[in-house]
Coordinates of C-alpha atoms in Angstrom, one line a residue:
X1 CA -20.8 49.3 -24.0
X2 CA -18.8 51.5 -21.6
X3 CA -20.6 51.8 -18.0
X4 CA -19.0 54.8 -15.6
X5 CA -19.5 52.4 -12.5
X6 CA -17.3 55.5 -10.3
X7 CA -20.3 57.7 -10.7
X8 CA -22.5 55.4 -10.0
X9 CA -24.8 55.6 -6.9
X10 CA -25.0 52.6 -4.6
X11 CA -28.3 52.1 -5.4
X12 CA -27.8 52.1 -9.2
X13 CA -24.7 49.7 -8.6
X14 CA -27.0 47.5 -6.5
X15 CA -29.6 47.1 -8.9
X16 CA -26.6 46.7 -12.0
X17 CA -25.5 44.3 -10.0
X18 CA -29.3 42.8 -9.8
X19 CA -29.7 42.8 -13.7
X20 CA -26.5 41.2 -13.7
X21 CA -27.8 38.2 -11.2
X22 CA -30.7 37.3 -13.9
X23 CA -28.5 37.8 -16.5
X24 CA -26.3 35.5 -15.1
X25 CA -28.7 33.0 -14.0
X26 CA -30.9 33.1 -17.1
X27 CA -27.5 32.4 -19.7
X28 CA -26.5 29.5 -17.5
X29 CA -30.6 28.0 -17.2
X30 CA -30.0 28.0 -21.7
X31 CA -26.8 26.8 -21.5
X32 CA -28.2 24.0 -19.5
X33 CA -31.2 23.6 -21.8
X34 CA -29.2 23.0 -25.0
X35 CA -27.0 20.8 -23.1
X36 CA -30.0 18.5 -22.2
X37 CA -31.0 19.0 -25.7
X38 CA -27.8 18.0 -27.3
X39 CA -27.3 14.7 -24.5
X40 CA -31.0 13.7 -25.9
X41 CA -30.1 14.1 -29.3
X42 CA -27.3 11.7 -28.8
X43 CA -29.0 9.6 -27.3
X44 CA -31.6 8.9 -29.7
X45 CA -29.0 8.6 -32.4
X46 CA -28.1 5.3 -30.7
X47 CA -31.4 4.2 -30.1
X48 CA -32.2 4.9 -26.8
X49 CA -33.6 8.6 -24.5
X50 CA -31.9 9.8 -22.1
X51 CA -33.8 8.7 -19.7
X52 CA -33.2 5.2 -20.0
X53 CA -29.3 6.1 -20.0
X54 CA -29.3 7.8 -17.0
X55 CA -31.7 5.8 -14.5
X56 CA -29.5 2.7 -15.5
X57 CA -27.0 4.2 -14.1
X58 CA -28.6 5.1 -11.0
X59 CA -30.1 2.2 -10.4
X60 CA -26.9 0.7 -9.3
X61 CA -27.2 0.0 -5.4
X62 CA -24.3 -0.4 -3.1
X63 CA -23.9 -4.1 -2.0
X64 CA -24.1 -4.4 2.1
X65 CA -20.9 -5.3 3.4
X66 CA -21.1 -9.1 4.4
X67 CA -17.2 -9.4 5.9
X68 CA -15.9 -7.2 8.9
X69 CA -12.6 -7.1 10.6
X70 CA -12.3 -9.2 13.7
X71 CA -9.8 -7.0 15.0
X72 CA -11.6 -3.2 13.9
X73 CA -14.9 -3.9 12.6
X74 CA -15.7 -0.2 10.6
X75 CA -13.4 -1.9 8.5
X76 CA -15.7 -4.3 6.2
X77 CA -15.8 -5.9 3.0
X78 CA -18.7 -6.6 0.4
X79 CA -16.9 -10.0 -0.6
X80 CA -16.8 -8.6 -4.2
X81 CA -13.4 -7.6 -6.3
X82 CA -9.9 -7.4 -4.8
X83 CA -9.3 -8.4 -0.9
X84 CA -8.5 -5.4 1.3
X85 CA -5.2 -6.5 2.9
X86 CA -7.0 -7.2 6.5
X87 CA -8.5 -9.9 4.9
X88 CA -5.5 -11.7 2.8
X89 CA -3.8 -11.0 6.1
X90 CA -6.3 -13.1 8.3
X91 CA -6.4 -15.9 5.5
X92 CA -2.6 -16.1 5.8
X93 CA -3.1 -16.2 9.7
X94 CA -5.4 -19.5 9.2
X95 CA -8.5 -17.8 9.9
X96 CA -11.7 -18.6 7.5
X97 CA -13.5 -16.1 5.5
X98 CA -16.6 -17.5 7.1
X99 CA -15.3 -16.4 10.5
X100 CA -15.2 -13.2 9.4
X101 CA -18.8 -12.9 8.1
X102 CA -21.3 -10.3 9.8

């Protein structure tokens, strides 16, 4: 298909450019679709729906820091995984971790 867009008038551009909007639109709204379809197919191959899989996920809720830094206090610490290196460096300094606590 071979479109002259040069002798086109503006308003015929314009509403090309319309068509081309819901065209666009409407292939990536499918795409989407079979995408979904396709995740939920997998899904039940092992047993569970999507559903399940992906609220698990969000259901994860950030843990409330409970240690701050004496010294700058936007820097905290939820106690979990690796010590940021204000804290090692306190603990080296003889402080507590309790004196740290918020």
């Amino acid at each position: 298909m071979s479109i002259d867009l040069d002798a086109m008038s503006l308003r015929e551009l314009r509403d090309l450019r319309n068509k081309l909007d819901r065209a666009i639109s409407t292939f990536e709204d499918r795409r989407k679709r079979e995408a979904l379809a396709a995740a939920e197919s997998a899904a039940r191959e092992y047993g569970f729906n999507l559903a399940d899989l992906t609220i698990a996920k969000q259901g994860r809720s950030k843990v409330a820091p409970k240690y701050a830094n004496p010294t700058d206090p936007s820097q905290t610490w939820t106690g979990r995984g690796r010590k940021p290196r204000w804290v090692q460096e306190a603990l080296d300094a003889g402080k507590k971790l309790e004196e740290m606590e918020i």
